[in-house]
XYZ file of C-alpha atoms in Angstrom:
534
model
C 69.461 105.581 87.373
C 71.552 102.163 87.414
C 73.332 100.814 84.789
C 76.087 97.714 84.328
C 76.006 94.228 85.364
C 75.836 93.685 89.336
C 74.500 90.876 91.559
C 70.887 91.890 92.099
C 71.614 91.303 95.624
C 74.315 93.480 96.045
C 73.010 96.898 94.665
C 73.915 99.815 96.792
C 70.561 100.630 97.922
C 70.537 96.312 99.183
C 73.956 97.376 101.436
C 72.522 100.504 102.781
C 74.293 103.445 100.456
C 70.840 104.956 99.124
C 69.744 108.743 97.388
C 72.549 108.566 94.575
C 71.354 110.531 91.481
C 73.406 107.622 89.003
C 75.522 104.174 89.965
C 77.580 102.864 87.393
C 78.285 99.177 88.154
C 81.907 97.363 86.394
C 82.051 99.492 83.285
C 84.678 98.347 81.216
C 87.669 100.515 79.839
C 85.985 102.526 77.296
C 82.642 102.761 79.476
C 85.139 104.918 82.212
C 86.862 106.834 79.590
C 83.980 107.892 78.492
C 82.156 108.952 81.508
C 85.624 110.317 82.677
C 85.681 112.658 79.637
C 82.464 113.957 79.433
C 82.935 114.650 83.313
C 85.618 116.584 82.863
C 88.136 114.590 85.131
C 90.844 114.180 81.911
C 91.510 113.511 78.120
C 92.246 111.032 76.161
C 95.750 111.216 74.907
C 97.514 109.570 72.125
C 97.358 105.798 71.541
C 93.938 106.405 73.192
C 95.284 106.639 77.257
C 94.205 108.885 79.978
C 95.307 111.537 81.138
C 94.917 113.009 84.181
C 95.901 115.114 87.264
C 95.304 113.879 90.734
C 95.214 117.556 92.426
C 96.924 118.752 95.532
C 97.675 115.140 96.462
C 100.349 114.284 93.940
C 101.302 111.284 96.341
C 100.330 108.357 99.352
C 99.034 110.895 102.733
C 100.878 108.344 105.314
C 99.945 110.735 108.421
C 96.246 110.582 107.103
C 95.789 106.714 107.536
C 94.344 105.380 110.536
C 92.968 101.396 111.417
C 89.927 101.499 113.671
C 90.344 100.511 116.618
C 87.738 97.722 116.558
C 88.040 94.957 119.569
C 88.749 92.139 117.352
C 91.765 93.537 115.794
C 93.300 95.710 119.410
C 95.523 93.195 120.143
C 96.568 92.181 116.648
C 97.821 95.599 114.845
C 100.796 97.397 115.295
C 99.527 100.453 116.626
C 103.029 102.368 117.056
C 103.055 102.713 113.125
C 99.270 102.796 112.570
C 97.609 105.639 113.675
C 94.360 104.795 115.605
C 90.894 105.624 115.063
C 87.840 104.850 117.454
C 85.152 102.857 116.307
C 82.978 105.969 116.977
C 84.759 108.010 114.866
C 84.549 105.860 112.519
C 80.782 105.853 112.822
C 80.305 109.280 112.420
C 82.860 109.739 109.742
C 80.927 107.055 107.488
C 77.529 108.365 107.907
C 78.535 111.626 106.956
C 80.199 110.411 103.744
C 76.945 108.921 102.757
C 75.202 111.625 103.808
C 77.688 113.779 101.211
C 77.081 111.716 98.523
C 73.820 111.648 97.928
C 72.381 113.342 94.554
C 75.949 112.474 93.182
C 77.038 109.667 90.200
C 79.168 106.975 91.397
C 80.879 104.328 89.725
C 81.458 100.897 91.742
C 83.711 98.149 90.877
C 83.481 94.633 91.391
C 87.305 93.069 91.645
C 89.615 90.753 92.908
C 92.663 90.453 94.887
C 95.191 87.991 94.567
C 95.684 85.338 91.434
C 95.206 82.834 93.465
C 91.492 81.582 93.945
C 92.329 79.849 97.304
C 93.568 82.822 98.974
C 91.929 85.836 96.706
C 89.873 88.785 98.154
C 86.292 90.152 96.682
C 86.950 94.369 96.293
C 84.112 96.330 95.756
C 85.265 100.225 94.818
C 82.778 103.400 95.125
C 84.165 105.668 93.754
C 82.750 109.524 92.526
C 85.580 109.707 90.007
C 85.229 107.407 86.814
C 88.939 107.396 86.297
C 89.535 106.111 89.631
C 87.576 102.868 88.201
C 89.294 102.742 85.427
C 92.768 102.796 87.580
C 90.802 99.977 89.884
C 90.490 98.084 86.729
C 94.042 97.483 85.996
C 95.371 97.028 88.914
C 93.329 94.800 90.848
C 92.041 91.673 88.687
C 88.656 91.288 86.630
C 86.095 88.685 87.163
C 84.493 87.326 84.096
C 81.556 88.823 82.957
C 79.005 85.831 84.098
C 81.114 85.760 87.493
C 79.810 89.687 88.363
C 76.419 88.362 88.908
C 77.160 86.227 91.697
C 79.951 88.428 93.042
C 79.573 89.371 96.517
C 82.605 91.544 98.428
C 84.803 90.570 100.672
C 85.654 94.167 101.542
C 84.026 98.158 99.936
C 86.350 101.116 99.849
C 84.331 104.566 99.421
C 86.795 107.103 97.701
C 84.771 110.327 97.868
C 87.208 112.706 96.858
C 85.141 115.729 97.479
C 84.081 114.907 101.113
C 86.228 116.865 103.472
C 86.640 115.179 106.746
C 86.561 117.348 110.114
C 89.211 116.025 112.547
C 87.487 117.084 115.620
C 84.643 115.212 114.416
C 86.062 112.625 112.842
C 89.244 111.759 114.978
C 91.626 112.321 112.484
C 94.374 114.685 111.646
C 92.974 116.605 108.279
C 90.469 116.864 106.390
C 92.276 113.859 104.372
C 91.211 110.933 105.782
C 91.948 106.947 104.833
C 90.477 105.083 107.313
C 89.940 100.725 107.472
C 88.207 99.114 109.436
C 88.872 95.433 109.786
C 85.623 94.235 111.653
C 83.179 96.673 109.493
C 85.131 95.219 106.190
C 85.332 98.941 105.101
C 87.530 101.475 104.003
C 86.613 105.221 103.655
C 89.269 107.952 101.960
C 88.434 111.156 101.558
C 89.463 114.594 100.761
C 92.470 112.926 97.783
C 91.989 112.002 94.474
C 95.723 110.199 94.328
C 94.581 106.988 93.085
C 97.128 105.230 94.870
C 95.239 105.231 98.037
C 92.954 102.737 96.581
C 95.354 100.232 95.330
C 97.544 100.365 98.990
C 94.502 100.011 100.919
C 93.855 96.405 99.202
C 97.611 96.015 100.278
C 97.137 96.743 104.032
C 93.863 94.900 104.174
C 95.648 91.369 102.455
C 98.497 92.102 104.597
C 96.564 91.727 107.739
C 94.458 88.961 106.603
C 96.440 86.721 104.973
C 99.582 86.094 107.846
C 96.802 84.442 109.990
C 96.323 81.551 106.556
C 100.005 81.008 106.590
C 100.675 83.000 103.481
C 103.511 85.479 103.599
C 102.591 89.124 101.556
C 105.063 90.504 100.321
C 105.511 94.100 99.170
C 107.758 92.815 96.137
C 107.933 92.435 92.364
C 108.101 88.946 90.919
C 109.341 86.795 87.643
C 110.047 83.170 86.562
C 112.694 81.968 84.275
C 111.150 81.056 80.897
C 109.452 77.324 80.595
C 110.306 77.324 84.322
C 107.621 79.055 86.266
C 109.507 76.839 89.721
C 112.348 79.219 88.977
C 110.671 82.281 91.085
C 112.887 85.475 91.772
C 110.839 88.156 93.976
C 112.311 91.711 94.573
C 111.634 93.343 98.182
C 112.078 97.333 97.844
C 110.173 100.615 98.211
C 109.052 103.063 95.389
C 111.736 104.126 93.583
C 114.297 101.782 94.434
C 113.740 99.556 91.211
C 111.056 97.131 91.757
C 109.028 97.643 88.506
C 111.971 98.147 86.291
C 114.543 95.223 87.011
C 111.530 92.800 87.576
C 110.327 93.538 83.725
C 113.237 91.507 82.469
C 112.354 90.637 78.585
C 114.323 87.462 79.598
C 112.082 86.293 82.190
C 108.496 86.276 82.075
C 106.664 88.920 84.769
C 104.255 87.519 87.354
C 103.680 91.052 88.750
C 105.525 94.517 89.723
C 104.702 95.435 93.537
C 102.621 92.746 95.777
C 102.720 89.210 96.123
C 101.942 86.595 98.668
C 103.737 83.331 99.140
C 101.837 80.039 100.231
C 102.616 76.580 100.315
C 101.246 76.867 96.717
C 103.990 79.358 95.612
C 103.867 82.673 94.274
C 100.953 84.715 93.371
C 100.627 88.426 91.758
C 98.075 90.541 94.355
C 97.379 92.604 91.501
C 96.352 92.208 87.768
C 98.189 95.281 86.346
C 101.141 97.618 87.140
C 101.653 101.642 88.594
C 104.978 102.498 87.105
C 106.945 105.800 87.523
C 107.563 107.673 84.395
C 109.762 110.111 85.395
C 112.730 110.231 82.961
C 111.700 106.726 81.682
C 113.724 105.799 78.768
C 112.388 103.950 75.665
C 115.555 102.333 74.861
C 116.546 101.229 78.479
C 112.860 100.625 79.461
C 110.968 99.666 76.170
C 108.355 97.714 77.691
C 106.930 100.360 80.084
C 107.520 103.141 77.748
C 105.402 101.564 75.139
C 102.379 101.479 77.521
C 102.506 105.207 77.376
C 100.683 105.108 74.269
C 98.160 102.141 74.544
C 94.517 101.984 75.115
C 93.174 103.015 78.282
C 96.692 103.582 80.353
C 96.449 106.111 82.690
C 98.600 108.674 82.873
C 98.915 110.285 85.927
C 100.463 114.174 86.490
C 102.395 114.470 83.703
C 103.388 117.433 81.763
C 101.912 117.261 78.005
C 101.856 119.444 75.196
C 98.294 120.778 75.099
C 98.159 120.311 71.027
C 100.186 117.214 70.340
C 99.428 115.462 73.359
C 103.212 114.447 73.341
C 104.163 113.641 77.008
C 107.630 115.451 78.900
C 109.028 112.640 80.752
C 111.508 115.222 82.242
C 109.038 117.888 83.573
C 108.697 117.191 87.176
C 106.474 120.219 87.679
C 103.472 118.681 89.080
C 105.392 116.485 90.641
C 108.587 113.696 90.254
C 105.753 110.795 91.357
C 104.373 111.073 87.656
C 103.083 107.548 86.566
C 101.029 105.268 84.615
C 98.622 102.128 85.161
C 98.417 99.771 82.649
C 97.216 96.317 82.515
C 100.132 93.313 83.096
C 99.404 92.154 79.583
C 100.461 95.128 77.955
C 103.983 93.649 79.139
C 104.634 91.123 76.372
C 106.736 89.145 78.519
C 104.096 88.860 81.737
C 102.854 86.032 83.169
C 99.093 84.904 82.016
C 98.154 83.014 85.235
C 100.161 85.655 87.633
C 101.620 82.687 89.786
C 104.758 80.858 90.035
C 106.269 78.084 92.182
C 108.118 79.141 95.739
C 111.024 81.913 95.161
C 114.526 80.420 94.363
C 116.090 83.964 94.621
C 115.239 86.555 97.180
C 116.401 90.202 96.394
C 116.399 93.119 98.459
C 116.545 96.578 96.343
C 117.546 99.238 98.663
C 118.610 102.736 97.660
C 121.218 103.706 99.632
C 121.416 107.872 99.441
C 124.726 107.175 101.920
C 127.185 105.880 98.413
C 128.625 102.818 101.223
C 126.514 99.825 100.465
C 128.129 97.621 97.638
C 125.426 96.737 93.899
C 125.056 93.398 95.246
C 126.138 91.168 98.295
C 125.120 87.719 99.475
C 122.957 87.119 102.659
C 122.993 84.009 105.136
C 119.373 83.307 106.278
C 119.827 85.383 109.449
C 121.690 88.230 107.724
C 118.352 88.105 105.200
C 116.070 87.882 108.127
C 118.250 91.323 109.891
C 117.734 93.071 106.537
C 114.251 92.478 106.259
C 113.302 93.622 109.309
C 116.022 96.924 108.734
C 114.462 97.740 105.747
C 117.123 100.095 104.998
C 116.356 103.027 101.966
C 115.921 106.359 101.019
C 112.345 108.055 100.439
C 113.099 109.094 96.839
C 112.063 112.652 95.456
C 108.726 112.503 94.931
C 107.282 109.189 96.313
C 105.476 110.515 99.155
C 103.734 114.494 99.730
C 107.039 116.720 101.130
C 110.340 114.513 100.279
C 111.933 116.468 97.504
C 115.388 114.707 97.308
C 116.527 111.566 98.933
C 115.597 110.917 102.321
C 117.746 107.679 104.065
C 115.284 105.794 106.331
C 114.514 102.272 107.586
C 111.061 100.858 106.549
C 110.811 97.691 108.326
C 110.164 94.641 106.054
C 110.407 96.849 102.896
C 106.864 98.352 103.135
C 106.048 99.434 106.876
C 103.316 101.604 105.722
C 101.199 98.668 104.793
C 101.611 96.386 107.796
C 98.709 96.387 109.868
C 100.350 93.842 112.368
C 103.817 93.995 114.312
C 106.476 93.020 111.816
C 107.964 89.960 113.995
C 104.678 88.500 112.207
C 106.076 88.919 109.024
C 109.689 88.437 109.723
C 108.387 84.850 111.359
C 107.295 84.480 108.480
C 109.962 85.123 106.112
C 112.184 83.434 108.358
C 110.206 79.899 108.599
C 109.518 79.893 104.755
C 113.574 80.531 103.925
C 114.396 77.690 106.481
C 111.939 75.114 105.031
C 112.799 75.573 101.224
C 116.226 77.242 100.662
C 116.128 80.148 98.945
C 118.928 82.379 98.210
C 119.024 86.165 99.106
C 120.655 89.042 97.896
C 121.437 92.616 98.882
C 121.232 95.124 95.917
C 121.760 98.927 95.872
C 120.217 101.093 93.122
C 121.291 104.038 94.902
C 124.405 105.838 94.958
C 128.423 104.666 94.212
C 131.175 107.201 94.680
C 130.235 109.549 97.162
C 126.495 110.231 99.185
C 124.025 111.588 97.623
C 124.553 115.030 95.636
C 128.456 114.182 95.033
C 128.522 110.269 93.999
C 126.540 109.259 91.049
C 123.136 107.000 90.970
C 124.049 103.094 90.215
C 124.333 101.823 86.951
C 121.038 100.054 85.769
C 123.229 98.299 83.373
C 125.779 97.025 86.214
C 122.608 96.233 88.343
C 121.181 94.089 85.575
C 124.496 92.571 85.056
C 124.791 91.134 88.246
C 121.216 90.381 88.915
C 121.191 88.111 86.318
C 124.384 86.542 87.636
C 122.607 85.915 90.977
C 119.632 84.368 88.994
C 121.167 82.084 86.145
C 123.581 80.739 88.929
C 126.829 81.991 88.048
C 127.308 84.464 90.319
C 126.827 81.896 93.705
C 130.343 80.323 91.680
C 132.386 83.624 91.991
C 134.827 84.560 94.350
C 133.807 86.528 97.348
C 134.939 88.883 99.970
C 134.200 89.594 103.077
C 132.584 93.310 103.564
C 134.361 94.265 106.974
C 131.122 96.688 107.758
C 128.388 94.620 107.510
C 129.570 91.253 107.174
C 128.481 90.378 104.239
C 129.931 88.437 100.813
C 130.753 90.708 98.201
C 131.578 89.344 94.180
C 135.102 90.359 93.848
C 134.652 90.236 89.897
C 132.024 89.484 87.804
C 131.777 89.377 84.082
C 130.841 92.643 82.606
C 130.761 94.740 85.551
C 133.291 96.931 86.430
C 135.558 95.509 89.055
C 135.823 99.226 90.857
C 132.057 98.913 91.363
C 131.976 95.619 93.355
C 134.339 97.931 96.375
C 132.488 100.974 96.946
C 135.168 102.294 99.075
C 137.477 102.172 96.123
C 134.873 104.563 93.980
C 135.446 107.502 96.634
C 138.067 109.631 95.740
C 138.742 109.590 99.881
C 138.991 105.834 101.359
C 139.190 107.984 104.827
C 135.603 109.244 103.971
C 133.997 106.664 102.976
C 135.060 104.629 106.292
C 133.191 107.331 108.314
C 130.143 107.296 106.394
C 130.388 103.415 106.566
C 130.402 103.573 110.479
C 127.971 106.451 110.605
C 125.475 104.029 108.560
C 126.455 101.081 110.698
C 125.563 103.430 114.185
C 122.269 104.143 111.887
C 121.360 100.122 111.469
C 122.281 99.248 114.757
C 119.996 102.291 116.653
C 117.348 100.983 114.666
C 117.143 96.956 115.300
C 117.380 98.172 119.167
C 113.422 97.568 118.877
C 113.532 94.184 117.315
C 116.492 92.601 119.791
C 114.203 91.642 122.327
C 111.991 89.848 119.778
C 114.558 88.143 116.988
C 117.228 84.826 118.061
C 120.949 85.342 118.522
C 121.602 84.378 115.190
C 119.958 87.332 113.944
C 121.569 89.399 116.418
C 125.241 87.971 115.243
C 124.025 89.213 111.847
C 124.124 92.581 112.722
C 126.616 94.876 111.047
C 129.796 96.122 113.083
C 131.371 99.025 112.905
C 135.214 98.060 111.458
């Protein structure tokens, strides 16, 4: 049994997935609800969303994700941070998911990636769980309904949640499995139901394909001053450092919350919806993203709810602190309707810095942006990914290493050439911790990091006086209007200067052990950069 609207030439049975008792093709919101419900997957909660628990997989499996190792692509991917899979494991690992699914409903969606028609990607999702299409739905973009009957993929992810792969037969390490393969235009995850997976899959694919176009991707959140969509900021930084919250500025309009790509055209949303954390989220702080936690279709993912009211506990971190919810970009009021914007005029990267020695905000020269980048310097927050319970400090080069198929000189190149041809500014910003490392200082501010962020972005703050941070190098605002002077030094918010100096040159010996592997590949400038110890 079939129903939905599909290009008669691209059924399932015309690419070669036959014997499925029921295919669902590009339901809309209700159509998934419904079929989610009645399966059993979730309920609806109040304000009509959906909500849902994702299982023993409360997070991204980055140990379970492998790129074929096809012959087109050997020489092309980083294969020191992707794990490798051989094309005939590969093989064998797709026919047996077929194999498992027959006699089972699917539900397949038709989508695209990117706003940008010139440089977009065609997504076809199979997926056993309705939900999961519903999720697909708001986070990738939706063709028009006369455009799904000439719609032919680019790329098909099969998320068979139920299929448990065998790593001696399969060649990977559990019987999770996310596997892509670039040359078969195919993704296959198994044995998770975290709906993430699908989203960060489009991610890795656009990440490998689009470098080779010219077009930078950028694992980022991005806005546009009012009436000035030329006036692009975009925010570099991993989950939990910020991204989604300090990008939904009411006083700039939103052209997306987590992945981007930058042309000669300008700026263009990846996605057509956002995947926000909800964990403590704060209706007075965050009134935007709170409010989606009571609209139509949002999906709420692995929260605690009372079983009568349906009344959500944004503090209840039992199931896990990654609880979240998709929604649709126009349930932001302030979001962009095209998702695009001219080239970025402001470049800021959000780490969290679990250490308490990195100042809110500091100013970057090109090369000092282009050392950063590469650093990627953060902390795996609580939650984020399966086993990190509290802040882990680590270095995820270019912001987002988990997604970059290729070597990240590719993307720092990138980054590098784009900076020198149009001039935009960068900034530094910490949303971690002031006053002491983790567990004795306390977490940043939001309203000091807001402060200052829209210092850097009005133009006020490139007019303050600076100093010099003797660590890193760095300029540091020595005062800025409604931001507490103390903040700006973070040595002078530890009660012990001495021990704050040795955590500064502990982080410095961190930084500089890691860039070892880029040295070779990056100019002297870059290398200048570099932070010294003091």
């Amino acid at each position: 049994m079939e129903t939905g609207i599909v290009n008669p030439a691209r059924t399932l049975d015309a690419t070669g997935i036959s014997g499925l008792s029921k295919i669902h093709y590009n339901l809309n919101e209700a159509g998934l609800m419904q079929a989610a419900v009645a399966r059993g997957e979730g309920e609806i909660g109040n304000g009509g969303t959906f909500l849902c628990s994702t299982g023993k997989h409360t997070g991204r499996s980055p140990k379970d994700k492998f790129v074929v190792q096809d012959p087109s692509v050997l020489d092309q991917v980083w294969w020191e941070n992707n794990s490798p899979m051989s094309p005939e494991h590969f093989a064998t690992l797709h026919a047996d998911m077929l194999e498992h699914m027959k006699g089972r409903e699917y539900f397949v969606e038709d989508l695209y990636g990117g706003a940008d028609p010139e440089y977009r990607l065609n997504v076809r999702l199979i997926t056993e769980l309705a939900w999961h299409g519903l999720f697909i739905r708001h986070l990738l973009r939706r063709p028009e309904i006369a455009e799904l009957e000439s719609f032919v993929e680019d790329f098909t992810i099969i998320n068979c949640p139920s299929f448990k792969a065998d790593p001696a037969r399969h060649g990977c390490r559990s019987e999770t499995v996310i596997a892509i393969s670039f040359e078969k235009k195919l993704v296959l995850i198994a044995d998770t139901s975290y709906a993430g997976e699908n989203k960060k899959s489009v991610f890795s694919i656009l990440n490998y394909l689009l470098p080779e176009k010219g077009v930078m991707p950028m694992h980022c959140s991005a806005n546009h001053a009012k009436d000035d969509p030329d006036d692009v900021a975009v925010f570099f930084g991993l989950s939990g450092t910020g991204k989604t919250t300090l990008s939904a500025d009411p006083g700039r309009v939103l052209i997306g919350d987590d992945e981007h790509g930058w042309s000669d055209n300008g700026t263009f949303n990846f996605e057509g919806g956002c995947y926000a954390k909800t964990i403590s989220l704060n209706p007075e702080a965050e009134p935007e993203i709170y409010a989606t936690t009571t609209k139509f279709a949002t999906v709420i993912e692995n929260m605690v709810y009372d079983p009568n009211t349906k009344v959500l506990d944004f503090e209840d971190d039992s199931l896990t602190a990654n609880m979240r919810c998709a929604y649709p970009l126009h349930y932001i009021s302030n979001a962009s309707e095209t998702s695009l914007g001219g080239i970025p005029k402001n470049i800021i990267m959000l780490t969290c810095d679990a250490y308490g020695v990195l100042p809110p905000i500091a100013r970057l020269t090109p090369a000092q942006a282009m050392y950063h980048f590469l650093s990627g310097f953060t902390s795996k927050v609580a939650g984020t990914e399966k086993g990190v319970t509290e802040p882990q400090p680590t270095f995820s080069t270019c912001f987002g290493a988990p997604f970059m198929p290729r070597r990240p000189e590719v993307y720092g190149a990138l980054l590098r050439d784009k900076i020198a041809e149009f001039g935009s500014e960068c900034w530094l910003v910490n949303t971690g911790w002031t006053g002491g490392a983790y567990g004795t200082g306390s977490r940043m501010p939001i309203r000091a990091t807001r402060a200052l962020l829209t210092a850097a972005l009005d133009g006020s703050l490139g007019k303050a006086e600076f100093r010099r941070d003797p660590h890193f190098g760095f300029e540091v605002p020595v005062a800025v209007p409604g931001v507490d002077a103390t903040l700006l030094d973070p040595r002078a918010t530890w009660a012990d200067g001495a021990a704050y100096d040795a955590q500064a040159t502990r982080l410095v010996e961190m930084f500089a052990k890691n860039f070892d592997q880029y040295v070779a590949h990056v100019g002297e400038d870059v290398i200048a950069a570099a932070p010294k110890a003091a």
